[in-house]
């Protein structure tokens, strides 16, 4: 992933390339941020979390971090910026995402692939297998794996 800054930059660039708002950041915790705080404070309670087509996935950002692992509805697709369904498209053979967090969105100090900078087989990161039905499932995996990094819109422009 080449670090959190690069992951955030990739979210920004991909959104921009598709003509979307550039207010996207990586859906991961790191040594300097908890996932629960990625979205701006004024938007954590007031707006639903939707996919790129506007389908509601969670009633609010805060509701993702109740401790339940954030159950997802398999009938609501998670789209890439180019419109492909991450759960159905063969481009992502493993339906696993990196997140580096507890099920409450708090960083796991030793489970974020050294701030997403290493792919060494002996270093671990926290992930979720989306086929389990949880966005914040708790699976510890080697950082040598190439999994999906989701992007989240952190705020709306006025």
Coordinates of C-alpha atoms in Angstrom, one line a residue:
X1 CA 0.0 0.0 0.0
X2 CA 3.1 2.3 0.4
X3 CA 1.7 4.0 3.5
X4 CA -1.5 5.7 4.7
X5 CA -0.7 8.9 2.9
X6 CA -0.4 7.0 -0.4
X7 CA -3.6 5.1 0.2
X8 CA -5.5 8.4 0.9
X9 CA -3.9 9.9 -2.2
X10 CA -5.1 6.9 -4.3
X11 CA -8.7 7.4 -3.0
X12 CA -8.4 11.1 -3.9
X13 CA -7.0 10.5 -7.4
X14 CA -9.5 7.7 -8.2
X15 CA -12.5 9.8 -7.1
X16 CA -11.2 12.8 -9.1
X17 CA -10.7 10.7 -12.2
X18 CA -14.3 9.6 -12.1
X19 CA -15.6 13.2 -11.6
X20 CA -16.6 12.6 -8.0
X21 CA -15.9 14.7 -4.9
X22 CA -12.3 14.4 -3.9
X23 CA -13.2 14.1 -0.2
X24 CA -12.3 10.4 0.0
X25 CA -9.9 8.7 2.4
X26 CA -8.8 5.1 3.0
X27 CA -11.1 3.1 5.2
X28 CA -8.2 2.0 7.6
X29 CA -6.8 2.7 11.0
X30 CA -3.1 3.4 11.4
X31 CA -0.6 4.4 14.1
X32 CA -1.9 8.0 13.9
X33 CA -5.6 7.6 13.3
X34 CA -8.5 5.5 14.5
X35 CA -10.9 4.5 11.7
X36 CA -13.9 5.7 13.7
X37 CA -12.5 9.3 13.4
X38 CA -11.8 9.3 9.6
X39 CA -15.1 11.0 8.8
X40 CA -15.5 14.6 9.9
X41 CA -17.3 15.1 13.2
X42 CA -20.3 16.9 11.8
X43 CA -21.1 14.0 9.4
X44 CA -20.7 11.0 11.7
X45 CA -24.3 11.1 13.0
X46 CA -26.2 13.2 10.4
X47 CA -25.6 11.3 7.1
X48 CA -26.2 7.7 6.1
X49 CA -23.3 5.7 4.6
X50 CA -24.1 4.9 1.0
X51 CA -22.4 3.2 -1.9
X52 CA -21.6 5.1 -5.0
X53 CA -25.1 4.7 -6.4
X54 CA -26.8 6.0 -3.3
X55 CA -27.9 2.8 -1.7
X56 CA -27.9 3.1 2.1
X57 CA -25.5 0.7 3.7
X58 CA -25.5 2.1 7.2
X59 CA -27.8 4.6 8.9
X60 CA -24.8 6.7 10.0
X61 CA -21.0 6.5 10.2
X62 CA -21.2 6.0 13.9
X63 CA -23.5 3.0 13.5
X64 CA -20.7 1.1 11.8
X65 CA -18.7 1.0 15.1
X66 CA -21.3 -0.4 17.5
X67 CA -19.1 -3.4 18.2
X68 CA -21.2 -5.8 16.1
X69 CA -18.6 -6.0 13.3
X70 CA -20.8 -3.8 11.0
X71 CA -23.0 -6.4 9.3
X72 CA -23.4 -5.7 5.6
X73 CA -26.4 -6.5 3.4
X74 CA -25.1 -8.8 0.6
X75 CA -27.8 -7.4 -1.7
X76 CA -26.3 -3.9 -1.5
X77 CA -23.1 -3.8 -3.7
X78 CA -19.8 -2.2 -2.6
X79 CA -18.6 -0.4 -5.7
X80 CA -15.2 0.5 -6.9
X81 CA -14.8 4.0 -8.4
X82 CA -15.2 2.6 -11.9
X83 CA -18.5 1.0 -11.0
X84 CA -17.6 -2.7 -10.4
X85 CA -19.1 -4.6 -7.6
X86 CA -16.2 -5.7 -5.3
X87 CA -18.1 -8.7 -4.0
X88 CA -19.0 -10.0 -7.5
X89 CA -16.2 -8.9 -9.8
X90 CA -13.4 -11.4 -10.4
X91 CA -10.9 -8.6 -10.4
X92 CA -10.9 -9.1 -6.6
X93 CA -10.6 -12.8 -6.2
X94 CA -10.4 -12.6 -2.5
X95 CA -13.2 -10.6 -1.0
X96 CA -11.1 -9.4 1.9
X97 CA -10.4 -5.8 2.9
X98 CA -7.7 -4.3 5.2
X99 CA -8.9 -2.1 8.0
X100 CA -6.4 -2.4 10.9
X101 CA -9.1 -1.8 13.5
X102 CA -11.2 -3.3 16.3
X103 CA -14.9 -3.8 15.6
X104 CA -15.3 -0.4 17.3
X105 CA -13.0 1.3 14.8
X106 CA -10.1 1.8 17.2
X107 CA -6.6 1.1 15.8
X108 CA -4.9 -2.2 16.6
X109 CA -1.4 -1.0 17.4
X110 CA 0.4 -4.0 16.0
X111 CA -2.1 -4.9 13.2
X112 CA -1.7 -2.2 10.6
X113 CA 1.2 -3.5 8.5
X114 CA 3.6 -0.9 10.1
X115 CA 1.3 2.0 9.1
X116 CA 0.5 0.2 5.8
X117 CA 4.1 0.5 4.7
X118 CA 5.2 -3.1 4.6
X119 CA 4.2 -6.3 2.8
X120 CA 6.5 -8.5 4.8
X121 CA 5.2 -12.0 5.4
X122 CA 5.9 -11.9 9.1
X123 CA 4.1 -8.6 9.8
X124 CA 0.4 -8.7 10.4
X125 CA -2.6 -6.6 9.6
X126 CA -6.3 -6.7 10.6
X127 CA -8.7 -7.5 7.9
X128 CA -12.3 -8.6 7.1
X129 CA -13.6 -11.3 4.7
X130 CA -16.6 -9.5 3.2
X131 CA -18.2 -12.9 2.5
X132 CA -18.6 -13.4 6.2
X133 CA -21.1 -10.5 6.1
X134 CA -19.1 -8.2 8.2
X135 CA -17.3 -5.0 7.2
X136 CA -15.2 -5.1 10.4
X137 CA -14.6 -8.8 10.8
X138 CA -11.6 -9.6 12.9
X139 CA -9.1 -11.6 10.9
X140 CA -5.3 -11.2 11.4
X141 CA -3.5 -11.8 8.2
X142 CA 0.1 -11.5 6.8
X143 CA 0.8 -8.1 5.2
X144 CA 2.1 -10.0 2.2
X145 CA -1.5 -10.4 1.0
X146 CA -2.9 -8.0 -1.5
X147 CA -6.4 -7.2 -0.3
X148 CA -8.9 -4.5 -1.1
X149 CA -8.7 -1.0 0.5
X150 CA -12.0 0.7 0.6
X151 CA -12.4 4.5 0.4
X152 CA -14.9 6.5 2.3
X153 CA -16.2 10.0 1.6
X154 CA -15.3 12.0 4.7
X155 CA -17.4 15.1 4.3
X156 CA -19.7 17.0 1.8
X157 CA -18.7 20.3 0.3
X158 CA -21.1 23.1 0.9

